[in-house]
PDB file of C-alpha atoms in Angstrom:
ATOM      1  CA  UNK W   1      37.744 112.135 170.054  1.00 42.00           C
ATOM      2  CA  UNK W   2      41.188 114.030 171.413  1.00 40.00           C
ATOM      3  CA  UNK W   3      42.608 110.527 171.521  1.00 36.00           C
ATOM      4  CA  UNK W   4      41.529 109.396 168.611  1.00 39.00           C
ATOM      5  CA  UNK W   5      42.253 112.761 166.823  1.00 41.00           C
ATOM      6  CA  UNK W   6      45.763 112.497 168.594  1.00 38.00           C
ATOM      7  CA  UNK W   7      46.898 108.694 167.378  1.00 39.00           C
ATOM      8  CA  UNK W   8      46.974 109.739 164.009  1.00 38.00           C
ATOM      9  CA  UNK W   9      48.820 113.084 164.798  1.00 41.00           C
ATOM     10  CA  UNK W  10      51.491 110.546 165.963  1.00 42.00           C
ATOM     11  CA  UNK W  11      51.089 108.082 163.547  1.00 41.00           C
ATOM     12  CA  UNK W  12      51.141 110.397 160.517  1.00 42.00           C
ATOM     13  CA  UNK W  13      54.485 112.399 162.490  1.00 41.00           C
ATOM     14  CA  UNK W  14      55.876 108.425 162.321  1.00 41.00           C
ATOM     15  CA  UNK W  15      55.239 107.347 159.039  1.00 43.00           C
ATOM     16  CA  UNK W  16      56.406 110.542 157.553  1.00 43.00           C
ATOM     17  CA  UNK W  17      59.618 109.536 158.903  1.00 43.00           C
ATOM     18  CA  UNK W  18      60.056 106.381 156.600  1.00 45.00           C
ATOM     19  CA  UNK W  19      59.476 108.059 153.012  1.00 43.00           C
ATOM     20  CA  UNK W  20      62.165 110.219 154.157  1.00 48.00           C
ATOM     21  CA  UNK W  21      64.655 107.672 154.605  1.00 44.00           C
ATOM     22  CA  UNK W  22      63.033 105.808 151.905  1.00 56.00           C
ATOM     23  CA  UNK W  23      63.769 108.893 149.572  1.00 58.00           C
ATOM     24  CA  UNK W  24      67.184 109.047 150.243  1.00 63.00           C
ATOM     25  CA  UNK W  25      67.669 105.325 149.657  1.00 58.00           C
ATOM     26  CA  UNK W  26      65.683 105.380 146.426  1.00 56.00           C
ATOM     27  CA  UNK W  27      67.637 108.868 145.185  1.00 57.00           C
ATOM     28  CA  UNK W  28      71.299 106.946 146.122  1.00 62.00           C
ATOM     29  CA  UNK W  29      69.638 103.710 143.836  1.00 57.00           C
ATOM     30  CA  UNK W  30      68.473 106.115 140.623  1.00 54.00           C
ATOM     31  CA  UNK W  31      71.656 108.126 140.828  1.00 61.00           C
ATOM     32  CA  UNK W  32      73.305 104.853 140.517  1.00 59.00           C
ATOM     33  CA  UNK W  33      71.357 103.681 137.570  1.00 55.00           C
ATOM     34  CA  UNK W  34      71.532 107.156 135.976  1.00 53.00           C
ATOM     35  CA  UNK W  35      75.280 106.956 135.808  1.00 58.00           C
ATOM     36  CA  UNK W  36      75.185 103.383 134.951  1.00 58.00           C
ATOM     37  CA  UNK W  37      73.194 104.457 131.750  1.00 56.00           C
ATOM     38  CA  UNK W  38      74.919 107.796 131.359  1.00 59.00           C
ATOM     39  CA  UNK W  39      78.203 105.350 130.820  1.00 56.00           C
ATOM     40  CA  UNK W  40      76.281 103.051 129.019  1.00 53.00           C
ATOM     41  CA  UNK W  41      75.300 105.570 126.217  1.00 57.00           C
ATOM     42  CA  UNK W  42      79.062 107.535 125.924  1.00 60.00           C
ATOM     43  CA  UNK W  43      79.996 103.761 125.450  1.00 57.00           C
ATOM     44  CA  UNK W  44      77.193 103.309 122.670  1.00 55.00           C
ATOM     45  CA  UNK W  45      78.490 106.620 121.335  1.00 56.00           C
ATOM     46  CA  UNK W  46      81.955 105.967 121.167  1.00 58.00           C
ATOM     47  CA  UNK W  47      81.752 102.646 119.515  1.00 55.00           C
ATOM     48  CA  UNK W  48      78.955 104.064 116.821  1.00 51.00           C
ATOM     49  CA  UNK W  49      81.508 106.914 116.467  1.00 55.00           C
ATOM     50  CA  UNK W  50      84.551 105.058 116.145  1.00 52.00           C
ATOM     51  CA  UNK W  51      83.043 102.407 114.146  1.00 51.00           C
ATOM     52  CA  UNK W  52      81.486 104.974 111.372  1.00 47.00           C
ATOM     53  CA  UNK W  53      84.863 106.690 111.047  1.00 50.00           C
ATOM     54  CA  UNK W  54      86.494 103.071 110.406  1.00 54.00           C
ATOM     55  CA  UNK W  55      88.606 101.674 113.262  1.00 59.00           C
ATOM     56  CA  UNK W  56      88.099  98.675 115.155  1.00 55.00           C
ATOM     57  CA  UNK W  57      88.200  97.520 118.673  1.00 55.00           C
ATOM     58  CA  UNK W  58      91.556  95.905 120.114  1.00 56.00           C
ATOM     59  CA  UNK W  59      90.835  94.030 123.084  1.00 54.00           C
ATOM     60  CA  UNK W  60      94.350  93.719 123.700  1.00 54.00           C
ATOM     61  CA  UNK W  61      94.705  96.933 124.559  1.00 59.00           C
ATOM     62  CA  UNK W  62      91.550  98.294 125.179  1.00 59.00           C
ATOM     63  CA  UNK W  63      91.306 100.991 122.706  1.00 60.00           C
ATOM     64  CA  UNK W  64      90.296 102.066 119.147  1.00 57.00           C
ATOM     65  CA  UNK W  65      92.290 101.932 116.149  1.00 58.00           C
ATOM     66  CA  UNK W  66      92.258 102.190 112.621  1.00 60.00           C
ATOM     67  CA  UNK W  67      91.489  99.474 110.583  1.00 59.00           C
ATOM     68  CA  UNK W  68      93.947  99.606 107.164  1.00 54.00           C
ATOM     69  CA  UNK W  69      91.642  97.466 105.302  1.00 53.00           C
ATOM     70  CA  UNK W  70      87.957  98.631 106.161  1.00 50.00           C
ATOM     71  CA  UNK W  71      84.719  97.115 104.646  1.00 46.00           C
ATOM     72  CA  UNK W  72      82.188  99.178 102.529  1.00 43.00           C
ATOM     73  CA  UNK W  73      79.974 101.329 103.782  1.00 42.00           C
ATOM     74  CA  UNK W  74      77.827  99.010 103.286  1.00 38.00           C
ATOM     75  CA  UNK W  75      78.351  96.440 105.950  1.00 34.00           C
ATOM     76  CA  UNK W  76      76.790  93.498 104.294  1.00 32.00           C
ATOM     77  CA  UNK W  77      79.148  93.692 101.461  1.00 42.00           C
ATOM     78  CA  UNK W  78      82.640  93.931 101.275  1.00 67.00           C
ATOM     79  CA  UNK W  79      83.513  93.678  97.315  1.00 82.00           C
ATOM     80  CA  UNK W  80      83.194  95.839  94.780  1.00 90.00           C
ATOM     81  CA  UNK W  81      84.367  99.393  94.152  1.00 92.00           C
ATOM     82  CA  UNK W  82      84.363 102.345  96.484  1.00 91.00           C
ATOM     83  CA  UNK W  83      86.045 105.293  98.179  1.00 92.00           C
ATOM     84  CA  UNK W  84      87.266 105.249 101.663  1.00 91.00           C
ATOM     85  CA  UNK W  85      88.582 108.164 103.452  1.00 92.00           C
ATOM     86  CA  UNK W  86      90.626 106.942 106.763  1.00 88.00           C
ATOM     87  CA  UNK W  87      90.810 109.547 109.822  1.00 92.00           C
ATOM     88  CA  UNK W  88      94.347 109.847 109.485  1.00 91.00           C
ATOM     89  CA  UNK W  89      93.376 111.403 106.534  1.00 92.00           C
ATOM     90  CA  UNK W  90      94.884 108.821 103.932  1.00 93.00           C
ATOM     91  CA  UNK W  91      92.291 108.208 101.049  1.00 94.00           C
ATOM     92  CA  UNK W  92      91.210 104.741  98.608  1.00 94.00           C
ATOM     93  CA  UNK W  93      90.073 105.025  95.814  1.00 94.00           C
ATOM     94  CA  UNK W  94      89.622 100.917  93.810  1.00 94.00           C
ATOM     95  CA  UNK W  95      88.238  97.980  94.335  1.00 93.00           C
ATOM     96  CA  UNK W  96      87.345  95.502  97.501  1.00 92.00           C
ATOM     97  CA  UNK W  97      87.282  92.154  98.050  1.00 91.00           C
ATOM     98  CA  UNK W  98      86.671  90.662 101.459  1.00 88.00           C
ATOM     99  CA  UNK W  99      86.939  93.846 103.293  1.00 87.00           C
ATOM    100  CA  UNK W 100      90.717  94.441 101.707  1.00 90.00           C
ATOM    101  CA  UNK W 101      91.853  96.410  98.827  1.00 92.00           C
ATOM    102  CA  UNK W 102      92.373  94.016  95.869  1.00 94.00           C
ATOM    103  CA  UNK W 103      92.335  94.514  92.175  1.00 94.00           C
ATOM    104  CA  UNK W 104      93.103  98.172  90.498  1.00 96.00           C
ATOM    105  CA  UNK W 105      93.207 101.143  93.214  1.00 95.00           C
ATOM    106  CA  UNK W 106      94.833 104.208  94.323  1.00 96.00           C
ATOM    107  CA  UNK W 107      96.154 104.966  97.831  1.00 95.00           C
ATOM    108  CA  UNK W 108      96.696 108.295  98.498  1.00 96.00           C
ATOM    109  CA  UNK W 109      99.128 109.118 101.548  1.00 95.00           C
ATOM    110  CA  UNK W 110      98.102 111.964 103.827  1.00 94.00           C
ATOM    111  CA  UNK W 111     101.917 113.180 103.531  1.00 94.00           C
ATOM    112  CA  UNK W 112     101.630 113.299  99.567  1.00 94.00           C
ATOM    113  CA  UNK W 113     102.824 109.932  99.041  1.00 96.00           C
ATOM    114  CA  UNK W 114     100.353 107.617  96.250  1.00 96.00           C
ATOM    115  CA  UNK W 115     100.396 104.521  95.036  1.00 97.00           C
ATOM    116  CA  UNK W 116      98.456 103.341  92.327  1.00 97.00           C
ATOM    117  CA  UNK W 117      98.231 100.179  90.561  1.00 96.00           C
ATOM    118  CA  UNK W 118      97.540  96.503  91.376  1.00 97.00           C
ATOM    119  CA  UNK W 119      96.396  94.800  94.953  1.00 96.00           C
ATOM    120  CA  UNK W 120      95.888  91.387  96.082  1.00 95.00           C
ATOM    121  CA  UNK W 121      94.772  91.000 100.074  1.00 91.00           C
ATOM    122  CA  UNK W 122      95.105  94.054 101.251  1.00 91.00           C
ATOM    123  CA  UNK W 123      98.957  95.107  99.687  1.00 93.00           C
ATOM    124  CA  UNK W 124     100.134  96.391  96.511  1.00 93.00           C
ATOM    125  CA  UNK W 125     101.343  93.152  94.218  1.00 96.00           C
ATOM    126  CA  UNK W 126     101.202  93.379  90.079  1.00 96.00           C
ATOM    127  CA  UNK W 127     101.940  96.151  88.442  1.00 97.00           C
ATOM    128  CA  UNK W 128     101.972 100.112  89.629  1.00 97.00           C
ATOM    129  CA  UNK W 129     103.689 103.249  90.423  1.00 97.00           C
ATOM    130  CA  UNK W 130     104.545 104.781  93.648  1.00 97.00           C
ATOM    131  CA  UNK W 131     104.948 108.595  94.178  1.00 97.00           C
ATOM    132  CA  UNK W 132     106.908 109.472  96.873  1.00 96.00           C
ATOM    133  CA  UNK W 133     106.205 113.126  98.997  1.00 95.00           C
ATOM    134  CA  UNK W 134     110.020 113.903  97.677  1.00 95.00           C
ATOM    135  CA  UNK W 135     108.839 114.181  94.246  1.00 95.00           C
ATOM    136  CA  UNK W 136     110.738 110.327  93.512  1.00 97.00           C
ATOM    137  CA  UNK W 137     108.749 107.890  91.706  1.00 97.00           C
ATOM    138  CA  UNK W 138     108.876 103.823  91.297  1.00 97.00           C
ATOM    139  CA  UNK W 139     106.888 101.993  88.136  1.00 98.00           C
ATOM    140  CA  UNK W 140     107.504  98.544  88.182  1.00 97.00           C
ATOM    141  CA  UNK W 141     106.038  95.094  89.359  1.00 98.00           C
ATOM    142  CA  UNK W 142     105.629  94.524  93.082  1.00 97.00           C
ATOM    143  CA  UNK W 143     105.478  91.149  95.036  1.00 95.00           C
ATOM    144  CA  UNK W 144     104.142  91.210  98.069  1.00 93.00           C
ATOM    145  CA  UNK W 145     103.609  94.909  99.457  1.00 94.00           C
ATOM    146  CA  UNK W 146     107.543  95.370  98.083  1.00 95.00           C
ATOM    147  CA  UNK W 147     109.266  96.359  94.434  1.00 96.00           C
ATOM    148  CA  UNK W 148     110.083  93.209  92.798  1.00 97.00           C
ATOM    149  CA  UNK W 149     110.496  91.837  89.394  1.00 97.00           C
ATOM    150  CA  UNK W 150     111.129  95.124  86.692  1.00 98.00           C
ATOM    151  CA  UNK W 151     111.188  98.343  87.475  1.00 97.00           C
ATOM    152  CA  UNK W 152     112.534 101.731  87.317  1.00 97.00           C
ATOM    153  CA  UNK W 153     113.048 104.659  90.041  1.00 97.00           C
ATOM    154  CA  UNK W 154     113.098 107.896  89.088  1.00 97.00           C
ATOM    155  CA  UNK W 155     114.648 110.505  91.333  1.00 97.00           C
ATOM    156  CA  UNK W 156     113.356 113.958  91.307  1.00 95.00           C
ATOM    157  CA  UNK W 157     116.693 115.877  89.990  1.00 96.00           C
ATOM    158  CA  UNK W 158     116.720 113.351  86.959  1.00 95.00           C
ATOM    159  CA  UNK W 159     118.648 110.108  87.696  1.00 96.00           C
ATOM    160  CA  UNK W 160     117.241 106.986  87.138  1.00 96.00           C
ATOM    161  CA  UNK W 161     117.938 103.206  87.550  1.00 97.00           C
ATOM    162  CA  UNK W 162     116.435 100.800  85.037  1.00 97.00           C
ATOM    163  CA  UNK W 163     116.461  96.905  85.951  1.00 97.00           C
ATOM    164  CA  UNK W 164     115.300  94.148  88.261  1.00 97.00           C
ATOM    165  CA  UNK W 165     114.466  94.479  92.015  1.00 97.00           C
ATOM    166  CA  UNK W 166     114.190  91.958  94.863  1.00 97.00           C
ATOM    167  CA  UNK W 167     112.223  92.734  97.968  1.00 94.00           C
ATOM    168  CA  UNK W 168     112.199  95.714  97.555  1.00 95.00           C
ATOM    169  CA  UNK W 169     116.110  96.416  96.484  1.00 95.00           C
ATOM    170  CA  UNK W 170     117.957  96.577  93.203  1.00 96.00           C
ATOM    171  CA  UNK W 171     118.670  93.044  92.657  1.00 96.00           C
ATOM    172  CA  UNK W 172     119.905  91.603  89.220  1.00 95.00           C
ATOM    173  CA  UNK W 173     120.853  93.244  86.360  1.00 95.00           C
ATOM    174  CA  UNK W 174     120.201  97.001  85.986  1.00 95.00           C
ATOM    175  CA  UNK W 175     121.852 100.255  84.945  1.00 95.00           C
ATOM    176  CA  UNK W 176     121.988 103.174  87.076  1.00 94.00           C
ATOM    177  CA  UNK W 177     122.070 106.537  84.960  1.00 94.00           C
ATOM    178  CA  UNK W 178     122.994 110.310  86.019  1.00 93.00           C
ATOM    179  CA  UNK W 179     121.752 113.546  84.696  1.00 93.00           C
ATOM    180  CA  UNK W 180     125.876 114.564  84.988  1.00 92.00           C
ATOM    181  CA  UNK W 181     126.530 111.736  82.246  1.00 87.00           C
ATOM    182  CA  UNK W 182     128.028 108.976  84.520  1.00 87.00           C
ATOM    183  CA  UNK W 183     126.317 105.804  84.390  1.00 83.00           C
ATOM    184  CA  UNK W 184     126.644 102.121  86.161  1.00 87.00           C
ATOM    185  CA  UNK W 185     125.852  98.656  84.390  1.00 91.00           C
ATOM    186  CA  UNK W 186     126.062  95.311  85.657  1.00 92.00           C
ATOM    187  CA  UNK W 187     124.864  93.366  88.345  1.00 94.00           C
ATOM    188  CA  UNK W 188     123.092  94.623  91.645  1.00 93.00           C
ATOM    189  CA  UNK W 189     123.093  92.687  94.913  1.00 93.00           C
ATOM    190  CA  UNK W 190     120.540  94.142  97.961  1.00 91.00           C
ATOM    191  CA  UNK W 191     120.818  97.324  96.269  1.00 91.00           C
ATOM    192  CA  UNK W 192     124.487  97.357  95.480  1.00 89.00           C
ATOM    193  CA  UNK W 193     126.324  97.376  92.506  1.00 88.00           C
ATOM    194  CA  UNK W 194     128.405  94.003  92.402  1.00 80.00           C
ATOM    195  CA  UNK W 195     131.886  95.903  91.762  1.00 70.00           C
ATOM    196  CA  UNK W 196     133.321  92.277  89.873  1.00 60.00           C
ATOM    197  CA  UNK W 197     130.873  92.782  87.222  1.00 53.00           C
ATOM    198  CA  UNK W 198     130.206  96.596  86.834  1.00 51.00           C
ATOM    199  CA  UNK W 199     130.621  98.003  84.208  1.00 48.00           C
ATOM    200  CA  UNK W 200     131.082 101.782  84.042  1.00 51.00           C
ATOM    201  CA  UNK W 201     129.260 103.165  81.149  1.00 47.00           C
ATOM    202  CA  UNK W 202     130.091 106.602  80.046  1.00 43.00           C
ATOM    203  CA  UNK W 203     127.032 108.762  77.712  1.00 45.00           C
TER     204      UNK W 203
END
């Protein structure tokens, strides 16, 4: 009976060994997986955050950024009207199409600046007016994201030009006027006056 009684003394004092080594082994494997989740879920969080607030993955780089022309927030349509508020704190007001701004909208700059008016793909083109944080405006046509076609600038302390634009210069013929009474007329080349055909105008 002592022997018997004694075996499984010895084998119990053995086997309770193994679970202890086995414990470790199994902790070292579930720490592992824990972390492998824990990343796994600040990953899921991070896109789900990132995403809601607008910006898109770059794999180029490996990080987030903000996406200039966002969809809805409704993901399975991208046209229409709707607001958009960007984290850099810019704000859209207008109408979508494909994901991009296009049609009649508003952009409003976080620095003051706004532009309102026409968009086609995702820049202003048509007709509109842009604010600048100075206190300058332009109204005119644009062509491609720049002033082009007619348009006038007004400056904040009263001047004002009057005439055609190019990408986004005074190009053609226009007349440059100033609140002190001096004026220019005549042709304008990548935003100069062409000095063989001005014409100084005096109001």
């Amino acid at each position: 009976m002592g022997t018997e009684n004694s075996k499984p003394t010895g084998s119990a004092s053995t086997s309770s060994s193994k679970p202890n080594m086995n414990s470790s082994s199994s902790k070292t494997i579930y720490d592992q997986i824990k972390k492998q989740s824990d990343d796994h879920s600040q990953q899921a969080a991070l896109a789900k955050a990132n995403s809601m607030k607008g910006r898109v993955f770059d794999p180029l780089t490996g990080r987030w950024k903000e996406n200039p022309n966002p969809k809805r927030g409704d993901s399975h349509s991208s046209d229409g009207y709707a607001v958009k508020t960007f984290p850099s704190g810019n704000k859209y007001e207008g109408e979508w199409k494909d994901g991009k701004y296009h049609g009649k909208g508003k952009l409003i700059y976080a620095d003051g600046r706004q532009y309102e008016g026409d968009w086609f793909q995702g820049v202003n083109h048509g007709k509109g007016s842009f604010l600048y944080a100075n206190g300058d405006r332009y109204v005119g046509e644009y062509k491609g994201g720049k002033q082009h076609g007619q348009g006038k600038f007004l400056w904040k302390n009263g001047d004002k030009y009057i005439g055609q634009w190019q990408n986004g210069k005074r190009h053609g013929k226009g007349e440059l006027m100033k609140i002190n009474g001096d004026g220019f007329k005549g042709m304008w080349t990548d935003g100069h006056p062409d000095m063989q055909l001005l014409k100084n105008v005096h109001r």
